[in-house]
Amino acid sequence: MMTMQTLNTGSLFYATLNALSYFYMVCSWGGYTFIINLIPMHVLLCIVTGRYSSRLYVAYAPLVVLGTLLAALVPVVGFNAVLTSEHFASFLVFIILHVVALVYYIKGLLTPRLFKVAMTFVLTVGLALCLAVVAILAALVASSPTKGWSGRSLSLLDPTYASKYIPIIASVSEHQPPTWPSYFMAINVLAFLVPAGIISCFLPLSDASSFSVLYLVTSVYFSGVMVRLMLVLAPAVCILSGIALSEAFNVLTRSMKFQRPISDDTLPTAGDSTPGSSSTATITTSTKNANIKKEKMGTISKERSSKKSRKETELVGSSPVRPEKEEKLCVLPSEASAMGILFLIMLCGLYVIHCVWAAAEAYSAPSIVLTSRSHDGLHVYDDFRESYAWLRHNTEVDDKVASWWDYGYQTTAMANRTVIVDNNTWNNTHIATVGTAMSSPEKGAWEIFNSLDVKYVLVVFGGLIGYPSDDINKFLWMVRIGGGEFPHIKEQDYLRDGNYRVDAQGTPTMLNCLMYKLCYYRFAETDGKGFDRARRYEIGRKHFKLTHFEEVFTTQHWMVRIYKLKPQKNRVRGKLKLKLKSSSKTSLMRKGAGKKNPWQ
């Protein structure tokens, strides 16, 4: 909105506020790169279509200079504001804008003949300068395997990039492409108002309206790649829907205004006469003389205004339309106008109701306490808090807990225990290590967790109650992320004919990995068949024992299961033998070998 206000006014004050708004977005969200690329795209579009103006220069130049300096003050961004490829488009367009501004300035000073010569020189120098800048930028990013782009940016430009090269980005549910119902859930009736808003922006097309249309088009594309970028789409949808509603209310209210019946009292009558007509006659004669002068002045001003309007219409390329005719074209019957206004008010009211419901139910529902509705009524599942409370009261303060990174924040905050990975883990190797442990056989997983000094392992399982977002459904992402760092983990070993299965058709690698065992341990005892309600079939391996892990806690609905690593066998004896061999005391070694290990 601040960008549009700056485009409309050309005020340096609003340009400064625009840069401060950009700085606020840099501080709050990494998606600021969308804005710093969207605005240069609009500036380049205006230059190509011949819509350059001083307002455009004032709106963009301070943003690049002041916005970049402010963005560099953010510790997370730092020099990335000038060294990464996400920001290079703004600098390149900044140079092009100054070249165009110089051309327009020279055009106002020189004659057409000299302007052609100067134009050739300026374009030559400007093109050489742009090529030099492009060469420098290419040299800076050539050493990077991603050419200076971040993984999230590349996954936006190429939707298949993350699934191929960075599975940890593709594994996040917020990074999945949205479905059509999610669009209607988020924007509801605004989906039908947006096309009308686009049409209104072209009648007539201005710098601000073209920016709104470009904002909508780009945000629709990016929101189709990642569902979390609905946050980027929402402001554009609201702006264009507001424009459509404003135009609709304008037409409907104007129609009712022009069709109001005119009362007879306001109409002048020719037969009206009052005593003192002589005084009124003098007044009328003076008013007539004044009117004659006004008419003469009016004709002169009309001629001047007509010349100006002709010039303006020639520049715009559209024929002039009288306001009277334009008003008549937009006038609707009063009954239809009243019904239309009532319908729009009801539509806005229903949209407010939908927004309140969505904010209360869909977007504000806690992920700790889960609820579901069935024919039996409302069911509340408090298994997460139950498991975190158990960890808090039954484990040592220094004990480490391993789980998938989705539950890292909750475990740290509610159980007050150290986790291996959480939602803010930047090191991909740490997450890959946990994924490798979950994908490995029981003995190999125990060795990995033991090397990390892990005491407890937590898994989320929804097979008993039909909870679909459990670790079994997320398991393939653990395999892919782990296989990206450790080549011995191969996704094909967990698939049967390209399908991911945990029933009797599951692969031996899948049925023997740690994740399968921790989730389905003693699961067949619940109903005697081992029927998984989340995946809707019987599991493949039902009866097995754990040798390196022991179950210590399972919640009421089996949603969270906690296991403890068993102590290492002969650990003290092995250390004792190593010390005795180094000291060459064979007699003590024989004596120590006959003692019983206290850890057994």
Coordinates of C-alpha atoms in Angstrom, one line a residue:
M1 CA 0.0 0.0 0.0
M2 CA 2.9 2.4 0.8
T3 CA 4.4 1.7 -2.6
M4 CA 1.1 2.5 -4.4
Q5 CA 0.8 5.7 -2.3
T6 CA 4.3 6.7 -3.4
L7 CA 3.5 6.0 -7.0
N8 CA 0.3 8.1 -6.8
T9 CA 1.9 11.1 -5.1
G10 CA 5.6 11.0 -6.0
S11 CA 6.3 12.3 -2.4
L12 CA 9.7 11.7 -0.9
F13 CA 8.0 11.4 2.5
Y14 CA 6.0 8.4 1.4
A15 CA 9.1 7.0 -0.3
T16 CA 10.9 7.1 3.1
L17 CA 8.0 5.4 4.8
N18 CA 8.1 2.8 2.0
A19 CA 11.8 2.0 2.8
L20 CA 11.0 1.8 6.5
S21 CA 8.1 -0.6 5.7
Y22 CA 10.6 -2.7 3.7
F23 CA 13.0 -2.7 6.7
Y24 CA 10.2 -3.9 8.9
M25 CA 9.5 -6.8 6.6
V26 CA 13.2 -7.7 6.5
C27 CA 13.2 -7.9 10.3
S28 CA 10.1 -10.0 10.4
W29 CA 10.2 -12.5 7.6
G30 CA 12.6 -14.0 5.1
G31 CA 10.0 -13.6 2.4
Y32 CA 11.1 -10.0 2.0
T33 CA 13.0 -11.1 -1.1
F34 CA 9.6 -11.4 -2.9
I35 CA 9.1 -7.6 -2.5
I36 CA 12.6 -6.6 -3.4
N37 CA 12.1 -8.5 -6.7
L38 CA 8.5 -7.5 -7.3
I39 CA 9.1 -3.8 -7.2
P40 CA 12.0 -3.9 -9.8
M41 CA 9.8 -6.0 -12.1
H42 CA 7.1 -3.3 -11.9
V43 CA 9.7 -0.5 -12.6
L44 CA 11.0 -2.4 -15.6
L45 CA 7.5 -2.9 -16.9
C46 CA 6.7 0.8 -16.6
I47 CA 10.0 1.7 -18.5
V48 CA 9.3 -0.8 -21.3
T49 CA 5.7 0.4 -21.7
G50 CA 6.8 4.1 -21.8
R51 CA 5.3 5.0 -18.4
Y52 CA 8.4 6.5 -16.9
S53 CA 7.9 9.6 -14.7
S54 CA 9.5 11.4 -11.9
R55 CA 7.0 9.8 -9.5
L56 CA 8.4 6.4 -10.5
Y57 CA 11.9 7.5 -9.8
V58 CA 11.0 8.9 -6.4
A59 CA 9.2 5.7 -5.5
Y60 CA 12.0 3.4 -6.4
A61 CA 15.4 5.0 -6.0
P62 CA 15.2 5.8 -2.3
L63 CA 13.9 2.3 -1.7
V64 CA 17.0 0.6 -3.1
V65 CA 19.5 2.9 -1.4
L66 CA 17.8 3.4 2.0
G67 CA 16.2 -0.1 2.1
T68 CA 19.4 -1.9 1.3
L69 CA 21.3 0.0 4.0
L70 CA 18.6 -0.8 6.6
A71 CA 18.4 -4.4 5.5
A72 CA 22.2 -4.8 6.0
L73 CA 21.7 -3.8 9.7
V74 CA 19.7 -7.0 10.3
P75 CA 22.2 -9.6 11.7
V76 CA 20.6 -12.5 9.8
V77 CA 20.8 -10.6 6.5
G78 CA 24.0 -8.6 6.8
F79 CA 26.0 -8.4 3.6
N80 CA 23.7 -10.9 1.9
A81 CA 21.6 -7.8 1.0
V82 CA 24.3 -7.0 -1.6
L83 CA 26.0 -10.3 -2.2
T84 CA 23.1 -12.8 -2.9
S85 CA 21.3 -13.2 -6.2
E86 CA 17.9 -12.5 -4.7
H87 CA 18.9 -8.8 -4.5
F88 CA 20.8 -8.3 -7.8
A89 CA 17.6 -7.6 -9.8
S90 CA 17.0 -4.4 -7.8
F91 CA 20.5 -3.1 -8.5
L92 CA 20.3 -3.8 -12.2
V93 CA 17.0 -2.1 -12.5
F94 CA 18.4 0.8 -10.4
I95 CA 21.0 1.3 -13.0
I96 CA 18.5 1.1 -15.9
L97 CA 16.3 3.6 -14.2
H98 CA 19.1 6.2 -14.0
V99 CA 20.0 5.6 -17.6
V100 CA 16.4 6.3 -18.6
A101 CA 16.2 9.3 -16.3
L102 CA 19.3 10.7 -18.0
V103 CA 17.8 10.2 -21.4
Y104 CA 14.7 12.1 -20.5
Y105 CA 16.7 14.9 -18.9
I106 CA 18.9 15.3 -22.0
K107 CA 15.8 15.2 -24.2
G108 CA 14.4 18.3 -22.5
L109 CA 17.6 20.2 -23.1
L110 CA 18.7 19.4 -26.6
T111 CA 17.1 19.7 -30.0
P112 CA 15.8 16.6 -31.7
R113 CA 18.9 16.3 -33.9
L114 CA 21.4 16.6 -31.1
F115 CA 19.2 14.4 -29.0
K116 CA 19.7 11.5 -31.4
V117 CA 23.4 11.8 -31.2
A118 CA 23.4 12.1 -27.4
M119 CA 20.9 9.2 -27.2
T120 CA 23.3 7.0 -29.1
F121 CA 26.1 7.9 -26.8
V122 CA 24.1 7.4 -23.6
L123 CA 22.7 4.1 -24.7
T124 CA 26.2 2.9 -25.6
V125 CA 27.6 3.9 -22.3
G126 CA 24.6 2.6 -20.4
L127 CA 24.7 -0.7 -22.2
A128 CA 28.4 -1.1 -21.5
L129 CA 27.9 -0.2 -17.9
C130 CA 25.0 -2.8 -17.5
L131 CA 27.1 -5.4 -19.2
A132 CA 30.0 -4.7 -16.8
V133 CA 27.7 -4.9 -13.8
V134 CA 26.3 -8.2 -15.1
A135 CA 29.8 -9.6 -15.6
I136 CA 30.8 -8.6 -12.1
L137 CA 27.7 -10.2 -10.6
A138 CA 28.2 -13.4 -12.6
A139 CA 31.8 -13.6 -11.4
L140 CA 30.6 -13.2 -7.8
V141 CA 28.0 -16.0 -8.0
A142 CA 29.9 -18.4 -10.3
S143 CA 31.7 -20.0 -7.3
S144 CA 28.4 -21.0 -5.7
P145 CA 26.7 -24.2 -6.7
T146 CA 23.3 -22.6 -6.5
K147 CA 24.6 -19.4 -8.3
G148 CA 23.9 -17.3 -5.2
W149 CA 20.3 -18.4 -4.7
S150 CA 19.0 -19.9 -1.5
G151 CA 17.3 -23.3 -1.6
R152 CA 13.9 -21.8 -0.9
S153 CA 14.2 -19.4 -3.7
L154 CA 15.3 -22.1 -6.2
S155 CA 12.4 -24.2 -5.1
L156 CA 10.0 -21.3 -5.9
L157 CA 11.5 -20.8 -9.3
D158 CA 11.7 -24.5 -10.0
P159 CA 9.0 -26.4 -8.0
T160 CA 10.9 -29.7 -8.5
Y161 CA 14.2 -28.5 -7.2
A162 CA 13.6 -29.1 -3.5
S163 CA 12.3 -32.7 -4.0
K164 CA 15.4 -33.5 -6.0
Y165 CA 18.2 -31.8 -4.1
I166 CA 16.9 -30.5 -0.7
P167 CA 14.3 -32.9 0.7
I168 CA 14.3 -31.2 4.1
I169 CA 12.6 -28.2 2.5
A170 CA 10.1 -30.4 0.6
S171 CA 9.3 -32.4 3.7
V172 CA 7.7 -29.4 5.5
S173 CA 3.9 -29.5 5.0
E174 CA 3.9 -25.7 4.6
H175 CA 6.1 -26.1 1.5
Q176 CA 3.7 -28.4 -0.3
P177 CA 1.6 -27.0 -3.2
P178 CA -2.0 -26.1 -2.1
T179 CA -5.2 -27.7 -3.3
W180 CA -8.2 -25.8 -4.7
P181 CA -10.2 -26.2 -1.5
S182 CA -7.4 -24.5 0.4
Y183 CA -7.8 -21.4 -1.8
F184 CA -11.5 -21.2 -1.2
M185 CA -10.9 -21.8 2.4
A186 CA -8.5 -18.9 2.7
I187 CA -10.0 -16.2 0.4
N188 CA -13.6 -17.4 0.2
V189 CA -15.8 -15.0 -1.7
L190 CA -12.8 -12.8 -2.6
A191 CA -12.0 -15.3 -5.3
F192 CA -15.1 -14.0 -7.3
L193 CA -14.3 -10.4 -6.6
V194 CA -10.7 -10.5 -7.8
P195 CA -11.5 -10.7 -11.6
A196 CA -13.7 -7.7 -11.3
G197 CA -10.9 -5.9 -9.5
I198 CA -8.5 -6.7 -12.3
I199 CA -10.9 -5.3 -14.9
S200 CA -11.3 -2.1 -12.8
C201 CA -7.6 -1.7 -12.7
F202 CA -7.5 -1.4 -16.5
L203 CA -10.2 1.3 -16.5
P204 CA -8.0 3.3 -16.7
L205 CA -4.6 1.8 -16.2
S206 CA -2.2 3.7 -13.9
D207 CA 1.2 3.0 -12.3
A208 CA -0.5 2.0 -9.0
S209 CA -3.1 -0.2 -10.7
S210 CA -0.5 -1.9 -12.8
F211 CA 1.5 -2.7 -9.7
S212 CA -1.6 -4.2 -8.1
V213 CA -2.2 -6.5 -11.1
L214 CA 1.5 -7.5 -11.2
Y215 CA 1.5 -8.2 -7.5
L216 CA -1.6 -10.5 -7.9
V217 CA -0.2 -12.4 -10.8
T218 CA 3.2 -13.1 -9.2
S219 CA 1.7 -14.0 -5.8
V220 CA -0.8 -16.4 -7.4
Y221 CA 2.1 -18.3 -9.0
F222 CA 4.2 -18.5 -5.8
S223 CA 1.2 -19.4 -3.7
G224 CA 0.6 -22.3 -6.1
V225 CA 4.1 -23.6 -5.4
M226 CA 4.0 -23.3 -1.6
V227 CA 0.8 -23.2 0.6
R228 CA 2.6 -21.0 3.1
L229 CA 2.8 -18.2 0.5
M230 CA -0.9 -17.7 0.9
L231 CA 0.4 -15.0 3.2
V232 CA 1.8 -13.2 0.1
L233 CA -1.4 -13.7 -1.9
A234 CA -3.7 -12.4 0.8
P235 CA -2.8 -8.7 0.6
A236 CA -3.1 -8.7 -3.2
V237 CA -6.5 -10.4 -3.1
C238 CA -7.7 -7.9 -0.5
I239 CA -6.6 -4.9 -2.5
L240 CA -8.2 -6.0 -5.8
S241 CA -11.4 -7.1 -4.0
G242 CA -11.6 -3.7 -2.3
I243 CA -11.2 -2.0 -5.7
A244 CA -14.0 -4.2 -7.1
L245 CA -16.3 -3.4 -4.1
S246 CA -15.6 0.3 -4.3
E247 CA -16.4 0.4 -8.0
A248 CA -19.6 -1.6 -7.5
F249 CA -20.8 0.5 -4.6
N250 CA -20.0 3.6 -6.7
V251 CA -22.1 2.5 -9.6
L252 CA -25.0 1.4 -7.5
T253 CA -25.2 4.5 -5.2
R254 CA -24.8 6.8 -8.2
S255 CA -27.6 5.0 -10.0
M256 CA -29.9 5.6 -7.0
K257 CA -28.8 9.2 -6.8
F258 CA -29.6 10.1 -10.4
Q259 CA -32.9 8.4 -10.3
R260 CA -34.3 10.2 -7.3
P261 CA -37.6 12.1 -8.1
I262 CA -37.1 15.9 -8.3
S263 CA -39.7 17.7 -6.2
D264 CA -41.9 20.5 -7.7
D265 CA -40.9 23.0 -5.1
T266 CA -37.4 23.2 -6.4
L267 CA -38.4 24.0 -10.0
P268 CA -38.7 27.7 -11.0
T269 CA -42.0 29.0 -12.3
A270 CA -42.4 31.7 -15.0
G271 CA -45.5 33.3 -13.4
D272 CA -44.0 34.0 -10.0
S273 CA -44.2 37.7 -9.1
T274 CA -43.8 39.5 -5.9
P275 CA -44.3 43.1 -4.8
G276 CA -41.1 45.0 -5.2
S277 CA -40.6 43.8 -8.7
S278 CA -38.7 46.9 -9.6
S279 CA -35.9 46.1 -7.2
T280 CA -35.8 42.6 -8.4
A281 CA -35.6 43.8 -12.0
T282 CA -32.5 45.8 -11.2
I283 CA -31.0 42.8 -9.6
T284 CA -31.8 40.6 -12.6
T285 CA -30.3 43.0 -15.0
S286 CA -27.1 43.2 -13.1
T287 CA -27.0 39.4 -12.8
K288 CA -27.6 39.2 -16.6
N289 CA -24.6 41.5 -17.2
A290 CA -22.5 39.4 -14.9
N291 CA -23.7 36.2 -16.5
I292 CA -22.7 37.6 -20.0
K293 CA -19.2 38.4 -18.7
K294 CA -19.0 34.9 -17.2
E295 CA -20.1 33.4 -20.4
K296 CA -17.5 35.2 -22.3
M297 CA -14.8 34.2 -19.8
G298 CA -16.3 30.7 -19.9
T299 CA -16.0 30.4 -23.7
I300 CA -12.4 31.4 -23.5
S301 CA -11.7 28.9 -20.7
K302 CA -13.6 26.2 -22.5
E303 CA -11.5 26.7 -25.7
R304 CA -8.4 26.4 -23.6
S305 CA -9.6 23.4 -21.8
S306 CA -10.8 21.8 -25.0
K307 CA -7.3 22.2 -26.5
K308 CA -5.8 20.7 -23.4
S309 CA -8.3 17.8 -23.5
R310 CA -7.5 17.2 -27.1
K311 CA -3.8 17.0 -26.3
E312 CA -4.5 14.7 -23.4
T313 CA -6.7 12.4 -25.5
E314 CA -4.2 12.3 -28.3
L315 CA -1.5 11.2 -25.8
V316 CA -3.7 8.6 -24.2
G317 CA -5.1 7.4 -27.5
S318 CA -8.7 7.3 -26.4
S319 CA -11.7 9.4 -27.6
P320 CA -13.2 11.9 -25.2
V321 CA -16.5 10.9 -23.6
R322 CA -18.8 13.4 -22.1
P323 CA -19.5 12.9 -18.4
E324 CA -23.3 13.1 -19.0
K325 CA -23.1 10.1 -21.4
E326 CA -20.8 8.2 -19.1
E327 CA -23.2 8.7 -16.2
K328 CA -26.1 7.5 -18.3
L329 CA -24.2 4.4 -19.3
C330 CA -23.6 3.5 -15.6
V331 CA -27.1 4.2 -14.3
L332 CA -29.2 1.2 -13.3
P333 CA -32.8 1.0 -12.2
S334 CA -33.3 2.0 -8.6
E335 CA -34.8 -1.3 -7.6
A336 CA -31.9 -3.3 -9.0
S337 CA -29.4 -0.8 -7.4
A338 CA -31.0 -1.3 -4.0
M339 CA -31.0 -5.1 -4.3
G340 CA -27.3 -4.9 -5.4
I341 CA -26.3 -2.8 -2.5
L342 CA -28.2 -5.2 -0.1
F343 CA -26.5 -8.2 -1.7
L344 CA -23.0 -6.7 -1.4
I345 CA -23.6 -5.9 2.3
M346 CA -24.8 -9.4 3.0
L347 CA -21.8 -10.8 1.1
C348 CA -19.4 -8.7 3.2
G349 CA -21.2 -9.8 6.4
L350 CA -20.9 -13.5 5.4
Y351 CA -17.2 -13.1 4.6
V352 CA -16.6 -11.5 8.1
I353 CA -18.4 -14.5 9.7
H354 CA -16.2 -16.9 7.6
C355 CA -13.0 -15.1 8.6
V356 CA -13.9 -15.2 12.3
W357 CA -14.7 -18.9 12.1
A358 CA -11.5 -19.7 10.2
A359 CA -9.4 -17.7 12.6
A360 CA -11.0 -19.5 15.6
E361 CA -11.2 -23.1 14.2
A362 CA -8.7 -23.6 11.4
Y363 CA -5.9 -21.2 12.1
S364 CA -6.0 -21.0 15.9
A365 CA -6.5 -24.6 16.9
P366 CA -3.7 -25.8 19.1
S367 CA -1.5 -28.6 17.8
I368 CA -1.0 -30.0 21.4
V369 CA -4.6 -30.9 22.2
L370 CA -6.3 -32.5 19.3
T371 CA -10.1 -32.9 18.8
S372 CA -12.2 -34.9 16.4
R373 CA -16.0 -35.2 15.9
S374 CA -17.8 -38.4 15.1
H375 CA -21.3 -39.9 15.6
D376 CA -20.3 -40.4 19.3
G377 CA -19.7 -36.7 19.8
L378 CA -16.5 -34.7 20.4
H379 CA -13.3 -36.5 21.3
V380 CA -10.3 -34.8 22.9
Y381 CA -6.8 -36.3 22.6
D382 CA -4.4 -34.9 25.1
D383 CA -1.6 -37.5 24.5
F384 CA 1.1 -34.9 23.7
R385 CA 0.8 -33.1 27.0
E386 CA 0.5 -36.5 28.7
S387 CA 3.8 -37.6 27.2
Y388 CA 5.6 -34.3 27.9
A389 CA 4.5 -34.4 31.5
W390 CA 5.8 -37.9 31.9
L391 CA 9.2 -36.8 30.5
R392 CA 9.3 -33.9 32.8
H393 CA 8.6 -35.9 36.0
N394 CA 10.2 -39.2 35.3
T395 CA 13.5 -38.4 33.6
E396 CA 16.7 -36.6 34.7
V397 CA 17.2 -33.0 33.8
D398 CA 20.3 -33.8 31.7
D399 CA 18.7 -36.6 29.7
K400 CA 18.5 -36.1 26.0
V401 CA 15.5 -37.0 23.9
A402 CA 15.6 -37.9 20.2
S403 CA 12.6 -37.4 18.0
W404 CA 11.8 -36.0 14.6
W405 CA 12.4 -32.3 14.4
D406 CA 8.6 -31.5 14.3
Y407 CA 8.3 -32.0 18.0
G408 CA 11.6 -30.4 19.1
Y409 CA 10.1 -27.1 20.3
Q410 CA 7.3 -28.8 22.2
T411 CA 9.7 -31.2 24.0
T412 CA 12.0 -28.4 25.0
A413 CA 9.3 -26.0 26.2
M414 CA 6.9 -28.4 27.8
A415 CA 9.1 -31.3 28.9
N416 CA 12.2 -29.1 29.7
R417 CA 14.5 -31.7 28.2
T418 CA 17.3 -31.3 25.6
V419 CA 16.5 -32.5 22.1
I420 CA 18.9 -33.4 19.3
V421 CA 17.0 -31.5 16.5
D422 CA 14.1 -29.0 16.6
N423 CA 12.3 -26.6 14.3
N424 CA 15.2 -24.2 14.2
T425 CA 18.0 -26.7 13.4
W426 CA 20.1 -25.2 10.6
N427 CA 22.6 -28.0 10.3
N428 CA 21.2 -30.5 7.8
T429 CA 23.6 -33.2 9.0
H430 CA 22.0 -33.2 12.4
I431 CA 18.5 -33.8 11.0
A432 CA 19.9 -36.4 8.5
T433 CA 21.5 -38.2 11.4
V434 CA 18.2 -38.6 13.3
G435 CA 16.5 -39.7 10.0
T436 CA 19.3 -42.2 9.4
A437 CA 18.8 -43.7 12.9
M438 CA 15.1 -44.0 12.4
S439 CA 15.7 -45.7 9.1
S440 CA 18.4 -48.1 10.3
P441 CA 17.9 -51.6 12.0
E442 CA 17.6 -51.6 15.7
K443 CA 21.3 -52.2 16.5
G444 CA 22.6 -49.6 14.1
A445 CA 20.1 -47.1 15.4
W446 CA 21.1 -47.8 19.0
E447 CA 24.7 -47.1 18.1
I448 CA 23.9 -43.8 16.5
F449 CA 21.7 -42.6 19.4
N450 CA 24.3 -43.8 21.9
S451 CA 27.0 -41.8 20.2
L452 CA 24.8 -38.7 20.6
D453 CA 24.3 -39.5 24.3
V454 CA 20.5 -40.0 23.8
K455 CA 18.6 -41.6 26.6
Y456 CA 15.0 -41.6 25.3
V457 CA 13.4 -41.8 21.8
L458 CA 10.0 -40.4 21.2
V459 CA 7.8 -41.4 18.2
V460 CA 4.2 -40.3 17.3
F461 CA 1.9 -43.1 16.1
G462 CA -1.7 -42.7 14.9
G463 CA -2.5 -46.2 13.9
L464 CA -4.8 -46.9 16.8
I465 CA -7.1 -43.8 16.5
G466 CA -6.5 -43.0 12.8
Y467 CA -4.3 -39.9 13.2
P468 CA -2.8 -39.4 9.8
S469 CA 0.1 -37.0 10.6
D470 CA 2.2 -39.5 12.5
D471 CA 5.8 -40.5 12.0
I472 CA 5.0 -43.5 9.8
N473 CA 3.5 -41.1 7.2
K474 CA 6.5 -38.8 7.5
F475 CA 9.0 -41.7 7.5
L476 CA 9.9 -41.4 3.8
W477 CA 11.1 -37.9 4.3
M478 CA 13.4 -39.2 7.1
V479 CA 14.7 -41.7 4.6
R480 CA 15.3 -39.1 1.9
I481 CA 16.9 -36.6 4.2
G482 CA 19.1 -39.3 5.8
G483 CA 20.1 -40.7 2.4
G484 CA 21.2 -37.2 1.2
E485 CA 24.0 -37.3 3.8
F486 CA 24.6 -41.0 4.3
P487 CA 24.5 -42.9 0.9
H488 CA 23.9 -46.4 2.5
I489 CA 20.3 -45.3 3.1
K490 CA 18.5 -45.8 -0.1
E491 CA 14.8 -44.9 -0.7
Q492 CA 14.2 -47.8 -3.0
D493 CA 15.0 -50.3 -0.2
Y494 CA 11.8 -49.1 1.6
L495 CA 9.5 -49.3 -1.5
R496 CA 7.7 -52.2 -3.0
D497 CA 7.1 -51.7 -6.7
G498 CA 7.4 -48.0 -6.1
N499 CA 4.8 -48.0 -3.3
Y500 CA 5.4 -47.2 0.4
R501 CA 3.8 -50.0 2.4
V502 CA 4.0 -51.3 6.0
D503 CA 1.6 -54.3 5.5
A504 CA 2.5 -57.8 4.4
Q505 CA 3.8 -56.4 1.1
G506 CA 6.4 -54.2 2.9
T507 CA 10.0 -54.7 2.2
P508 CA 12.3 -56.4 4.7
T509 CA 14.2 -53.2 5.2
M510 CA 11.0 -51.3 6.0
L511 CA 9.7 -54.0 8.4
N512 CA 13.0 -54.2 10.3
C513 CA 13.8 -50.5 10.6
L514 CA 13.7 -48.8 14.0
M515 CA 10.7 -46.6 13.1
Y516 CA 8.5 -49.5 12.3
K517 CA 9.5 -51.4 15.5
L518 CA 8.9 -48.4 17.8
C519 CA 5.5 -47.6 16.3
Y520 CA 4.1 -51.1 16.0
Y521 CA 5.7 -52.8 19.1
R522 CA 2.8 -54.7 20.9
F523 CA 0.3 -53.1 18.4
A524 CA -1.2 -56.5 17.6
E525 CA -2.3 -56.9 21.3
T526 CA -4.8 -54.0 20.9
D527 CA -7.2 -55.9 18.6
G528 CA -5.5 -59.2 17.9
K529 CA -5.1 -58.3 14.2
G530 CA -2.8 -55.3 14.1
F531 CA -5.2 -53.2 11.9
D532 CA -3.7 -49.7 11.2
R533 CA -6.7 -47.3 11.1
A534 CA -4.6 -44.5 9.7
R535 CA -3.5 -46.5 6.7
R536 CA -6.5 -48.9 6.7
Y537 CA -4.8 -52.3 6.5
E538 CA -3.1 -54.9 8.7
I539 CA 0.5 -54.4 9.5
G540 CA 3.0 -56.9 8.0
R541 CA 5.1 -57.8 11.0
K542 CA 3.0 -58.2 14.2
H543 CA 5.0 -60.1 16.8
F544 CA 8.6 -59.1 17.5
K545 CA 10.7 -58.2 20.5
L546 CA 13.1 -55.2 21.1
T547 CA 16.6 -56.0 22.1
H548 CA 18.3 -52.6 22.3
F549 CA 15.3 -50.4 23.4
E550 CA 12.7 -50.9 26.1
E551 CA 9.2 -49.3 26.2
V552 CA 8.8 -47.0 29.2
F553 CA 5.7 -45.1 28.4
T554 CA 2.7 -45.1 25.9
T555 CA -0.1 -42.6 26.1
Q556 CA -3.8 -43.4 26.5
H557 CA -4.5 -43.4 22.8
W558 CA -1.1 -44.7 21.7
M559 CA -0.4 -41.4 20.0
V560 CA 3.0 -40.9 21.7
R561 CA 5.3 -43.7 22.6
I562 CA 8.6 -43.3 24.5
Y563 CA 11.4 -45.8 24.6
K564 CA 14.6 -45.9 26.6
L565 CA 18.0 -47.1 25.3
K566 CA 19.2 -50.2 27.1
P567 CA 22.7 -49.9 28.7
Q568 CA 25.6 -51.3 26.7
K569 CA 26.6 -54.9 27.7
N570 CA 30.2 -55.4 29.0
R571 CA 30.9 -51.7 28.7
V572 CA 32.8 -51.6 32.1
R573 CA 34.6 -54.9 31.5
G574 CA 35.9 -53.7 28.1
K575 CA 37.2 -50.4 29.5
L576 CA 38.9 -52.3 32.4
K577 CA 40.7 -54.7 30.0
L578 CA 41.9 -51.8 27.9
K579 CA 43.5 -50.1 31.0
L580 CA 45.1 -53.3 32.2
K581 CA 46.6 -54.0 28.8
S582 CA 48.2 -50.6 28.6
S583 CA 49.8 -51.0 32.1
S584 CA 50.9 -54.6 31.3
K585 CA 49.6 -56.0 34.5
T586 CA 48.5 -59.5 33.5
S587 CA 47.8 -60.7 36.9
L588 CA 45.3 -58.0 37.6
M589 CA 43.8 -58.6 34.2
R590 CA 43.1 -62.3 35.1
K591 CA 41.7 -61.3 38.4
G592 CA 39.5 -58.6 36.9
A593 CA 38.2 -61.0 34.2
G594 CA 36.7 -63.3 36.8
K595 CA 34.6 -60.6 38.4
K596 CA 31.0 -60.1 37.6
N597 CA 30.1 -57.0 35.6
P598 CA 27.9 -54.7 37.7
W599 CA 26.1 -53.3 34.6
Q600 CA 24.8 -56.8 33.5

